[in-house]
Short mmCIF file of C-alpha atoms and ligand atoms in Angstrom, two decimals:
data_model
loop_
_atom_site.label_atom_id
_atom_site.label_comp_id
_atom_site.label_asym_id
_atom_site.label_seq_id
_atom_site.Cartn_x
_atom_site.Cartn_y
_atom_site.Cartn_z
CA MET O 709 -6.45 0.22 -19.08
CA ALA O 710 -5.62 1.98 -15.83
CA ALA O 711 -7.23 0.28 -12.85
CA GLN O 712 -4.16 -0.02 -10.67
CA GLY O 713 -2.31 1.84 -7.97
CA ARG O 714 0.29 4.55 -8.27
CA CYS O 715 3.13 2.10 -7.86
CA THR O 716 2.19 -1.39 -8.96
CA VAL O 717 4.30 -4.53 -8.93
CA ILE O 718 3.59 -7.32 -11.41
CA VAL O 719 4.82 -10.73 -10.27
CA GLY O 720 4.55 -14.29 -11.50
CA CYS O 721 2.63 -16.66 -9.20
CA GLN O 722 3.98 -19.92 -10.65
CA TRP O 723 7.25 -21.04 -12.29
CA GLY O 724 7.50 -18.13 -14.72
CA ASP O 725 5.96 -17.88 -18.19
CA GLU O 726 2.62 -16.82 -16.71
CA GLY O 727 2.07 -14.16 -19.37
CA LYS O 728 3.44 -11.23 -17.35
CA GLY O 729 4.67 -9.54 -20.53
CA LYS O 730 1.14 -9.35 -21.90
CA ILE O 731 -0.27 -7.97 -18.62
CA VAL O 732 2.54 -5.42 -18.32
CA ASP O 733 1.97 -4.41 -21.93
CA VAL O 734 -1.75 -3.90 -21.32
CA LEU O 735 -1.31 -2.00 -18.05
CA THR O 736 1.49 0.21 -19.39
CA GLU O 737 -1.13 2.33 -21.12
CA GLY O 738 -2.02 3.80 -17.71
CA VAL O 739 1.50 4.44 -16.38
CA ASP O 740 4.46 6.73 -17.07
CA ILE O 741 7.39 4.48 -16.12
CA VAL O 742 7.98 0.71 -16.32
CA ALA O 743 11.00 -0.79 -14.52
CA ARG O 744 12.52 -4.26 -14.26
CA TYR O 745 13.89 -5.12 -10.82
CA GLN O 746 15.60 -8.53 -11.05
CA GLY O 747 16.73 -11.26 -13.39
CA GLY O 748 18.35 -10.80 -16.73
CA ALA O 749 18.10 -12.24 -20.20
CA ASN O 750 16.74 -15.50 -18.75
CA ALA O 751 13.31 -13.86 -18.96
CA GLY O 752 11.42 -14.01 -22.21
CA HIS O 753 8.37 -11.82 -22.49
CA THR O 754 6.34 -12.42 -25.63
CA VAL O 755 4.04 -9.57 -26.61
CA HIS O 756 1.73 -9.37 -29.62
CA VAL O 757 0.94 -5.97 -31.06
CA GLY O 758 -1.35 -6.17 -34.08
CA GLU O 759 0.17 -8.85 -36.29
CA ASP O 760 3.65 -8.32 -34.83
CA GLU O 761 5.28 -10.53 -32.23
CA PHE O 762 8.00 -9.13 -29.98
CA VAL O 763 10.09 -11.27 -27.62
CA LEU O 764 11.85 -9.17 -25.00
CA HIS O 765 14.51 -10.51 -22.67
CA GLN O 766 16.05 -7.46 -21.02
CA ILE O 767 14.08 -4.37 -21.92
CA PRO O 768 10.73 -4.04 -20.09
CA SER O 769 7.68 -5.02 -22.16
CA GLY O 770 6.34 -1.48 -21.60
CA ILE O 771 8.71 -0.30 -24.34
CA LEU O 772 6.10 -1.16 -26.97
CA HIS O 773 3.97 1.78 -25.82
CA ASP O 774 4.97 5.12 -27.34
CA GLY O 775 6.55 7.60 -24.98
CA LYS O 776 6.75 5.46 -21.85
CA ARG O 777 10.04 5.47 -19.97
CA CYS O 778 11.56 2.02 -19.33
CA LEU O 779 14.17 1.44 -16.68
CA LEU O 780 16.37 -1.46 -15.59
CA GLY O 781 16.93 -1.38 -11.84
CA ASN O 782 19.98 -2.25 -9.76
CA GLY O 783 18.60 -5.73 -9.04
CA VAL O 784 19.00 -6.73 -12.68
CA VAL O 785 22.02 -8.51 -14.15
CA LEU O 786 22.52 -6.71 -17.41
CA ASP O 787 23.83 -8.64 -20.39
CA ILE O 788 25.27 -5.73 -22.31
CA GLN O 789 25.40 -7.50 -25.70
CA GLN O 790 21.90 -8.94 -25.41
CA PHE O 791 20.62 -5.55 -24.25
CA PHE O 792 21.91 -3.71 -27.32
CA GLU O 793 20.87 -6.51 -29.66
CA GLU O 794 17.35 -6.04 -28.39
CA TYR O 795 17.61 -2.27 -28.36
CA ASP O 796 18.79 -2.16 -31.97
CA ALA O 797 16.18 -4.68 -33.09
CA LEU O 798 13.42 -2.52 -31.59
CA VAL O 799 14.78 0.57 -33.35
CA ALA O 800 15.00 -1.41 -36.61
CA ARG O 801 11.31 -2.25 -36.22
CA GLY O 802 10.44 1.41 -35.97
CA ILE O 803 10.16 1.86 -32.19
CA ASP O 804 11.41 5.28 -31.12
CA LEU O 805 13.61 4.72 -28.06
CA ARG O 806 15.14 8.20 -27.80
CA GLY O 807 15.21 9.30 -24.16
CA ARG O 808 13.06 6.34 -23.15
CA VAL O 809 15.49 3.76 -21.78
CA GLY O 810 17.57 4.08 -18.62
CA VAL O 811 19.73 1.58 -16.77
CA SER O 812 20.72 1.74 -13.13
CA GLU O 813 24.29 2.79 -12.45
CA ARG O 814 24.23 0.14 -9.73
CA ALA O 815 23.11 -2.75 -11.96
CA GLN O 816 25.53 -5.64 -12.27
CA LEU O 817 27.02 -6.42 -15.67
CA LEU O 818 26.55 -9.94 -16.96
CA LEU O 819 29.64 -10.60 -19.04
CA PRO O 820 30.41 -13.37 -21.56
CA TYR O 821 32.38 -15.41 -19.00
CA HIS O 822 29.22 -15.74 -16.91
CA ARG O 823 27.42 -17.39 -19.82
CA LEU O 824 30.33 -19.73 -20.43
CA LEU O 825 30.49 -20.75 -16.77
CA ASP O 826 26.72 -21.24 -16.50
CA LYS O 827 26.78 -23.70 -19.40
CA ALA O 828 29.89 -25.50 -18.14
CA VAL O 829 28.50 -25.92 -14.63
CA GLU O 830 25.19 -27.15 -15.95
CA ASP O 831 26.79 -29.57 -18.43
CA THR O 832 28.98 -31.14 -15.77
CA ALA O 833 26.53 -31.06 -12.84
CA VAL O 834 25.29 -34.25 -11.23
CA GLN O 835 22.18 -32.40 -10.05
CA LYS O 836 21.15 -30.24 -13.01
CA ILE O 837 18.98 -27.15 -12.53
CA GLY O 838 18.02 -26.82 -16.18
CA THR O 839 19.14 -23.18 -16.38
CA THR O 840 18.53 -21.02 -19.41
CA GLY O 841 22.29 -20.88 -19.98
CA ARG O 842 22.23 -17.07 -19.89
CA GLY O 843 24.85 -16.74 -17.15
CA ILE O 844 22.39 -15.72 -14.44
CA GLY O 845 23.70 -17.87 -11.56
CA PRO O 846 27.38 -16.94 -12.05
CA ALA O 847 26.54 -13.23 -12.39
CA TYR O 848 24.59 -13.19 -9.12
CA GLU O 849 27.34 -15.26 -7.47
CA ASP O 850 29.82 -12.55 -8.43
CA LYS O 851 27.46 -9.90 -7.07
CA ALA O 852 27.06 -11.64 -3.70
CA GLY O 853 30.78 -12.49 -3.68
CA ARG O 854 31.53 -8.77 -4.12
CA ARG O 855 33.54 -9.39 -7.27
CA GLY O 856 30.91 -8.12 -9.71
CA VAL O 857 31.32 -5.28 -12.15
CA ARG O 858 28.61 -2.63 -12.17
CA VAL O 859 27.38 -0.26 -14.86
CA VAL O 860 28.98 2.70 -13.07
CA ASP O 861 32.38 0.98 -13.25
CA LEU O 862 32.33 1.41 -17.02
CA GLY O 863 33.22 5.05 -16.42
CA ASN O 864 36.51 4.19 -14.72
CA ARG O 865 38.61 2.23 -17.22
CA GLU O 866 41.42 1.46 -14.81
CA GLN O 867 39.14 0.01 -12.13
CA LEU O 868 37.08 -1.73 -14.78
CA GLU O 869 40.02 -3.52 -16.36
CA LYS O 870 41.32 -4.58 -12.97
CA ARG O 871 37.98 -5.91 -11.77
CA VAL O 872 37.19 -7.67 -15.04
CA ARG O 873 40.64 -9.27 -15.17
CA ILE O 874 40.35 -10.65 -11.63
CA ALA O 875 36.82 -11.93 -12.19
CA GLN O 876 37.67 -13.45 -15.57
CA GLU O 877 40.78 -15.18 -14.29
CA ARG O 878 38.75 -16.72 -11.51
CA VAL O 879 36.16 -17.98 -13.97
CA CYS O 880 38.86 -19.41 -16.21
CA ARG O 881 40.35 -21.33 -13.27
CA ARG O 882 36.92 -22.77 -12.50
CA LEU O 883 36.42 -23.68 -16.14
CA GLU O 884 39.73 -25.48 -16.15
CA GLN O 885 38.68 -27.45 -13.06
CA LEU O 886 35.51 -28.42 -14.92
CA GLY O 887 37.59 -29.56 -17.87
CA VAL O 888 36.32 -26.84 -20.17
CA ALA O 889 38.85 -24.99 -22.29
CA THR O 890 38.43 -21.25 -22.71
CA THR O 891 38.67 -20.20 -26.30
CA GLU O 892 39.59 -17.07 -28.21
CA GLU O 893 35.88 -16.59 -28.64
CA LEU O 894 35.71 -15.48 -25.03
CA ASP O 895 38.26 -12.72 -25.62
CA THR O 896 36.38 -11.60 -28.72
CA ALA O 897 33.07 -11.58 -26.85
CA MET O 898 34.61 -9.69 -23.93
CA ALA O 899 36.06 -7.06 -26.25
CA GLU O 900 32.69 -6.72 -27.94
CA ALA O 901 30.81 -6.42 -24.63
CA LEU O 902 33.16 -3.88 -23.10
CA GLY O 903 33.28 -2.00 -26.41
CA LEU O 904 29.60 -1.22 -25.78
CA GLY O 905 30.48 0.34 -22.42
CA ASP O 906 30.26 4.00 -23.43
CA ARG O 907 26.99 3.39 -25.17
CA LEU O 908 25.59 1.83 -21.98
CA LEU O 909 27.01 4.58 -19.77
CA ALA O 910 25.10 7.11 -21.82
CA LEU O 911 21.90 5.42 -20.59
CA ALA O 912 23.02 5.10 -16.96
CA THR O 913 20.91 6.82 -14.35
CA ASP O 914 19.84 6.74 -10.71
CA VAL O 915 16.74 4.59 -11.08
CA GLY O 916 15.57 4.86 -7.46
CA ARG O 917 15.73 8.63 -7.61
CA ASN O 918 13.95 8.73 -10.98
CA ILE O 919 11.09 6.61 -9.69
CA THR O 920 10.78 8.41 -6.37
CA SER O 921 10.60 11.84 -7.97
CA ALA O 922 8.15 10.57 -10.60
CA LEU O 923 5.90 9.30 -7.81
CA LEU O 924 6.19 12.62 -5.98
CA ASP O 925 5.11 14.35 -9.20
CA GLY O 926 1.95 12.22 -9.22
CA LYS O 927 3.13 9.89 -11.99
CA ARG O 928 2.34 6.18 -12.13
CA VAL O 929 4.92 3.42 -12.10
CA LEU O 930 4.84 -0.28 -12.92
CA LEU O 931 7.54 -2.59 -11.58
CA GLU O 932 7.86 -5.64 -13.81
CA GLY O 933 8.95 -8.93 -12.27
CA ALA O 934 10.57 -11.74 -14.23
CA GLN O 935 10.27 -15.51 -13.59
CA GLY O 936 7.81 -16.48 -10.83
CA THR O 937 7.27 -17.04 -7.12
CA ALA O 938 8.25 -20.73 -7.24
CA LEU O 939 11.57 -19.74 -8.85
CA ASP O 940 12.41 -17.21 -6.10
CA LEU O 941 15.83 -17.85 -4.58
CA ASP O 942 14.44 -17.90 -1.02
CA HIS O 943 10.81 -18.91 -1.41
CA GLY O 944 10.87 -21.15 -4.48
CA THR O 945 11.60 -24.83 -4.96
CA TYR O 946 15.26 -24.49 -3.95
CA PRO O 947 17.67 -25.45 -5.46
CA PHE O 948 15.55 -25.60 -8.64
CA VAL O 949 15.16 -21.83 -8.71
CA THR O 950 16.74 -18.82 -10.34
CA SER O 951 19.40 -16.80 -8.54
CA SER O 952 17.37 -13.71 -7.68
CA ASN O 953 14.37 -12.81 -5.53
CA THR O 954 11.50 -12.75 -7.97
CA THR O 955 8.84 -11.83 -5.41
CA ALA O 956 7.27 -8.42 -4.80
CA ALA O 957 9.46 -7.21 -1.95
CA ALA O 958 12.46 -7.41 -4.28
CA ALA O 959 10.83 -4.71 -6.41
CA ALA O 960 11.81 -2.16 -3.76
CA THR O 961 15.41 -3.31 -3.24
CA GLY O 962 15.84 -4.00 -6.94
CA THR O 963 14.93 -0.46 -8.00
CA GLY O 964 16.03 1.65 -5.04
CA ILE O 965 12.68 2.79 -3.67
CA GLY O 966 11.17 2.21 -0.24
CA PRO O 967 8.63 -0.59 0.24
CA THR O 968 6.02 1.94 1.41
CA SER O 969 6.01 3.44 -2.09
CA ILE O 970 4.36 0.29 -3.45
CA ASP O 971 0.58 0.22 -3.09
CA THR O 972 -0.57 -2.53 -5.46
CA VAL O 973 0.76 -6.02 -6.21
CA ILE O 974 -0.77 -7.97 -9.07
CA GLY O 975 0.05 -11.66 -9.34
CA VAL O 976 -0.09 -13.18 -12.79
CA ALA O 977 -1.15 -16.83 -12.93
CA LYS O 978 -1.90 -18.99 -15.92
CA ALA O 979 -5.31 -20.72 -15.80
CA TYR O 980 -3.24 -23.92 -15.62
CA THR O 981 0.41 -24.41 -14.64
CA THR O 982 3.65 -24.85 -16.56
CA ARG O 983 7.24 -25.44 -15.63
CA VAL O 984 10.44 -25.45 -17.65
CA GLY O 985 13.75 -26.79 -16.33
CA GLU O 986 14.31 -29.36 -13.61
CA GLY O 987 12.53 -29.69 -10.27
CA PRO O 988 9.27 -31.00 -8.80
CA PHE O 989 5.93 -30.16 -10.38
CA PRO O 990 3.08 -31.69 -8.32
CA THR O 991 0.15 -31.01 -10.65
CA ALA O 992 1.83 -32.23 -13.86
CA PHE O 993 -0.55 -33.73 -16.43
CA ASP O 994 -0.34 -37.26 -17.73
CA PRO O 995 1.63 -37.41 -21.01
CA LYS O 996 -1.44 -37.24 -23.30
CA MET O 997 -2.95 -34.19 -21.62
CA ASP O 998 0.51 -32.64 -21.35
CA GLU O 999 0.91 -32.85 -25.11
CA ARG O 1000 -2.61 -31.53 -25.74
CA ILE O 1001 -2.24 -28.40 -23.58
CA ARG O 1002 1.33 -27.76 -24.73
CA THR O 1003 0.08 -27.69 -28.31
CA LEU O 1004 -3.04 -25.62 -27.54
CA GLY O 1005 -1.12 -23.16 -25.37
CA GLY O 1006 2.05 -23.01 -27.50
CA GLU O 1007 4.03 -23.91 -24.39
CA PHE O 1008 7.61 -23.63 -25.56
CA GLY O 1009 10.18 -21.42 -23.80
CA ALA O 1010 10.54 -17.90 -25.24
CA THR O 1011 14.23 -17.87 -24.32
CA THR O 1012 15.37 -21.43 -24.93
CA GLY O 1013 12.58 -22.96 -27.06
CA ARG O 1014 12.38 -25.86 -24.58
CA PRO O 1015 8.97 -27.58 -24.27
CA ARG O 1016 7.30 -26.59 -21.01
CA ARG O 1017 5.80 -29.23 -18.75
CA CYS O 1018 2.08 -28.55 -18.28
CA GLY O 1019 -0.33 -29.31 -15.42
CA TRP O 1020 -3.52 -28.38 -13.58
CA PHE O 1021 -3.94 -25.10 -11.70
CA ASP O 1022 -2.26 -25.43 -8.33
CA SER O 1023 -4.04 -23.35 -5.71
CA VAL O 1024 -1.58 -24.39 -2.99
CA LEU O 1025 1.09 -22.53 -4.95
CA ALA O 1026 -1.24 -19.64 -5.82
CA ARG O 1027 -2.17 -19.18 -2.14
CA PHE O 1028 1.52 -19.23 -1.24
CA ALA O 1029 2.17 -16.62 -3.94
CA ALA O 1030 -0.61 -14.43 -2.51
CA GLN O 1031 1.04 -14.64 0.91
CA VAL O 1032 4.67 -14.12 -0.11
CA ASN O 1033 3.87 -11.26 -2.47
CA GLY O 1034 1.02 -9.67 -0.54
CA LEU O 1035 -1.13 -9.80 -3.65
CA THR O 1036 -3.87 -7.21 -3.98
CA GLY O 1037 -5.20 -8.91 -7.11
CA LEU O 1038 -4.72 -11.62 -9.69
CA ALA O 1039 -4.47 -11.56 -13.47
CA VAL O 1040 -5.44 -14.99 -14.83
CA THR O 1041 -4.03 -15.63 -18.29
CA LYS O 1042 -4.61 -18.10 -21.11
CA LEU O 1043 -8.11 -19.03 -19.97
CA ASP O 1044 -8.98 -19.66 -23.64
CA VAL O 1045 -6.48 -22.55 -23.78
CA LEU O 1046 -8.89 -24.55 -21.59
CA ASP O 1047 -11.96 -23.82 -23.78
CA THR O 1048 -12.25 -27.36 -25.18
CA LEU O 1049 -11.94 -29.30 -21.92
CA HIS O 1050 -14.93 -31.25 -20.67
CA GLU O 1051 -13.73 -31.17 -17.08
CA LEU O 1052 -11.02 -29.34 -15.15
CA GLN O 1053 -9.17 -30.13 -12.00
CA LEU O 1054 -7.87 -27.74 -9.37
CA ALA O 1055 -5.37 -28.82 -6.74
CA THR O 1056 -6.55 -27.70 -3.30
CA GLY O 1057 -3.96 -29.49 -1.14
CA TYR O 1058 -1.13 -32.02 -1.22
CA ARG O 1059 -1.22 -35.52 0.23
CA MET O 1060 2.16 -36.21 1.82
CA PRO O 1061 3.85 -39.64 1.64
CA ASP O 1062 2.63 -40.36 5.23
CA GLY O 1063 -1.00 -39.76 4.19
CA THR O 1064 -1.49 -36.35 5.82
CA VAL O 1065 -2.93 -33.57 3.68
CA ILE O 1066 -1.35 -30.12 3.76
CA ASP O 1067 -2.63 -26.90 2.23
CA GLY O 1068 0.59 -24.88 2.57
CA PHE O 1069 3.50 -24.92 0.13
CA PRO O 1070 6.26 -27.02 1.76
CA ALA O 1071 9.80 -25.73 2.16
CA ASP O 1072 11.15 -29.23 1.60
CA THR O 1073 11.55 -29.48 -2.15
CA TRP O 1074 12.36 -33.17 -1.95
CA SER O 1075 9.04 -33.97 -0.28
CA LEU O 1076 7.30 -31.83 -2.89
CA SER O 1077 8.46 -34.30 -5.51
CA ARG O 1078 6.58 -37.07 -3.66
CA VAL O 1079 3.25 -35.36 -2.86
CA VAL O 1080 0.03 -36.37 -4.56
CA PRO O 1081 -2.25 -33.39 -5.22
CA VAL O 1082 -5.79 -33.44 -3.81
CA TYR O 1083 -8.01 -32.36 -6.70
CA GLU O 1084 -11.41 -30.79 -6.96
CA THR O 1085 -13.18 -31.39 -10.29
CA LEU O 1086 -15.09 -28.60 -12.03
CA PRO O 1087 -17.11 -28.77 -15.25
CA GLY O 1088 -15.56 -27.27 -18.39
CA TRP O 1089 -17.35 -24.62 -20.49
CA GLU O 1090 -16.64 -26.05 -23.95
CA GLU O 1091 -17.16 -22.71 -25.68
CA PRO O 1092 -14.66 -20.29 -27.21
CA THR O 1093 -13.80 -17.34 -24.96
CA GLY O 1094 -11.27 -15.50 -27.15
CA GLU O 1095 -13.77 -12.84 -28.23
CA VAL O 1096 -15.24 -12.22 -24.77
CA ARG O 1097 -14.45 -8.77 -23.30
CA LYS O 1098 -16.76 -8.68 -20.25
CA LEU O 1099 -16.79 -10.98 -17.27
CA GLU O 1100 -20.58 -11.41 -17.44
CA SER O 1101 -20.25 -12.63 -21.04
CA LEU O 1102 -17.98 -15.53 -20.08
CA PRO O 1103 -19.68 -18.95 -19.91
CA ALA O 1104 -21.03 -19.62 -16.39
CA ASN O 1105 -18.61 -22.53 -15.86
CA ALA O 1106 -15.64 -20.35 -16.77
CA ARG O 1107 -16.78 -17.75 -14.25
CA ALA O 1108 -17.22 -20.47 -11.63
CA TYR O 1109 -13.67 -21.67 -12.35
CA LEU O 1110 -12.28 -18.14 -11.89
CA ASP O 1111 -14.33 -17.62 -8.72
CA ARG O 1112 -12.94 -20.81 -7.25
CA ILE O 1113 -9.37 -19.78 -8.13
CA ALA O 1114 -9.88 -16.43 -6.38
CA GLU O 1115 -11.38 -18.13 -3.33
CA LEU O 1116 -8.63 -20.73 -3.03
CA ALA O 1117 -5.82 -18.30 -3.77
CA ASN O 1118 -7.14 -15.65 -1.41
CA ALA O 1119 -6.94 -12.84 -3.95
CA PRO O 1120 -9.55 -11.26 -6.22
CA VAL O 1121 -9.30 -11.76 -9.98
CA ARG O 1122 -8.81 -8.32 -11.58
CA TRP O 1123 -7.95 -9.28 -15.15
CA VAL O 1124 -8.55 -12.30 -17.35
CA SER O 1125 -6.57 -12.78 -20.54
CA VAL O 1126 -8.28 -14.80 -23.27
CA GLY O 1127 -5.67 -14.72 -26.04
CA SER O 1128 -2.29 -13.36 -26.96
CA LYS O 1129 -3.46 -10.10 -28.57
CA ARG O 1130 -3.45 -6.85 -26.62
CA SER O 1131 -7.23 -6.55 -27.05
CA GLN O 1132 -7.96 -10.04 -25.68
CA ILE O 1133 -8.36 -8.99 -22.07
CA ILE O 1134 -11.24 -8.72 -19.62
CA GLU O 1135 -11.04 -6.16 -16.84
CA VAL O 1136 -13.05 -7.21 -13.83
CA ALA O 1137 -14.84 -4.17 -12.45
P1 IMP C 706 18.43 -19.52 -14.65
O1 IMP C 706 17.56 -18.39 -14.19
O2 IMP C 706 18.79 -19.44 -16.10
O3 IMP C 706 19.60 -19.73 -13.77
O4 IMP C 706 17.56 -20.87 -14.52
C1 IMP C 706 17.13 -21.39 -13.27
C2 IMP C 706 15.75 -22.02 -13.39
O5 IMP C 706 14.79 -21.00 -13.62
C3 IMP C 706 15.59 -23.01 -14.53
O6 IMP C 706 14.67 -24.01 -14.14
C4 IMP C 706 14.98 -22.18 -15.64
O7 IMP C 706 14.26 -22.97 -16.56
C5 IMP C 706 14.08 -21.29 -14.83
N1 IMP C 706 13.80 -20.00 -15.49
C6 IMP C 706 14.63 -18.94 -15.56
N2 IMP C 706 14.03 -17.93 -16.22
C7 IMP C 706 12.81 -18.36 -16.54
C8 IMP C 706 11.70 -17.74 -17.19
O8 IMP C 706 11.72 -16.57 -17.61
N3 IMP C 706 10.60 -18.52 -17.35
C9 IMP C 706 10.53 -19.80 -16.87
N4 IMP C 706 11.53 -20.40 -16.25
C10 IMP C 706 12.66 -19.69 -16.08
#
C-alpha cells in the first residue's frame, strides 16, 4: 500500500493505543525508511503477521518488512537493555536485521536508575500519573536538565563514567528522600546496560543526515509516532501526559530533519476511544458497555497489561488532533469492534459545569474532568466488517459513521482497519 507522501508522519489522535503499529506496518510496504522520533519503551505496538503476533516497544514496527531500514531518532529515550532484548527476539524469530537498524548518536540513554525512579515516584505520589514504569519521565527530566547521557557518549568511557556516576548519585539521593533503598540489583543492571554500549555504538548513526539524503535520492520515509495527541507534553491533558511531544511537529526535531521535508501527516484514531493510566476521559462508557468493548476490542495495554478504559468516539479531541498535527488524513482503526452495536454515539462538544457548550479541547485538564459530552446518536450496522476490503462494500451505516467522523474531525478518512491482520485494511481511494 503506497498512497502517501514522500515523508509521512503517523501520529495518534487520542490517548495512544490507536493501532498506529498496524498502520505503520501496512504503509511500510511503500517506503524505504521508518523512524521513531520520541518516546521509549512505554510504547507497545502490536502487529500481526500471518499467525504471528509481535509486540514492539522500541524498534519501529516497520522492521517486520524485509529490507526496510529502521531508525531511532534523537528524540527517543533509548532503553539499551530493552532495545537489545527486542532486537535479539526478532533475530530469534528469523527476522534478518543486518544493516537495517540505526540509532541516533544524539538519542538519550534510558538507564536502569530511570526505571527505578519512575516507579518510586509513582508509588509515593499523591497525584499519580499512572505511568508505564519504564523510566520515561526521569529520562526526559535528565535530558532537559542537561544531565543526560547520549548514545555518542558511549564512545568516550571517561566522560561516560563521569556523567553516569553524577546522574546515578543524584537519583540515589532522590530515592533515599522517597524512602526507597537502592539495591545491588541496580549495580548489576547498570553493568549489564553499559556492557551493551559497544554493541549499541556499532548501530549509531546521524539519523537526520540519513533521512535527508534518502529524501534527496527520491526515497520515501515514514516517521512513526508513539502515544497520542492527548498524551503530548504540551498539548495533552497535562499533567496526565507522557514526557515527550507526541505530535507531528516533534517528528522533525526528533529525527533531525527540517519541518518542510514533511508533506503528509496521517492521524490514527480508533473508531471509539480508550485511555490507560490516570486523568480525565470525557466520553467514558458506563461500566457495562466498558466491559463489553474492552472484551470485544481486547483492550489491555501492550506494555503493562493494564485494562484500558473505553468510551465513545470523541470528535472534540479528533478535531483538536487535526489542528495540532496538521492532519492531511485519518486512519480509523478497529471499526469491526463496533459491528454488533445497535446504536453509536459520537461526542460533538462538551457541556461545561456552567452550562455552556464548547467544541474546542480545553487546556484546563481539571475542567475536562467535569464536562458532560454532547452526543449525537447514529444507527449501528449490525453486520460483520472484518472481511470487507472496499469502502463501497461496507454497510451504509458504517460508511455514514466514518463520513461523520471525517466531517467532525476536519480530516478525510484515508484508511479503515477492520481487524488485526495486515490484510484487514480498506484504502479509501
Ligand atoms: P509514561 O509515558 O510511562 O511516563 O506514562 C505517562 C502516561 O502516558 C500514562 O498515563 C501512561 O499510561 C500513558 N502512556 C504512555 N505510553 C503509552 C502508550 O504507548 N499507550 C497508551 N498510554 C501510554
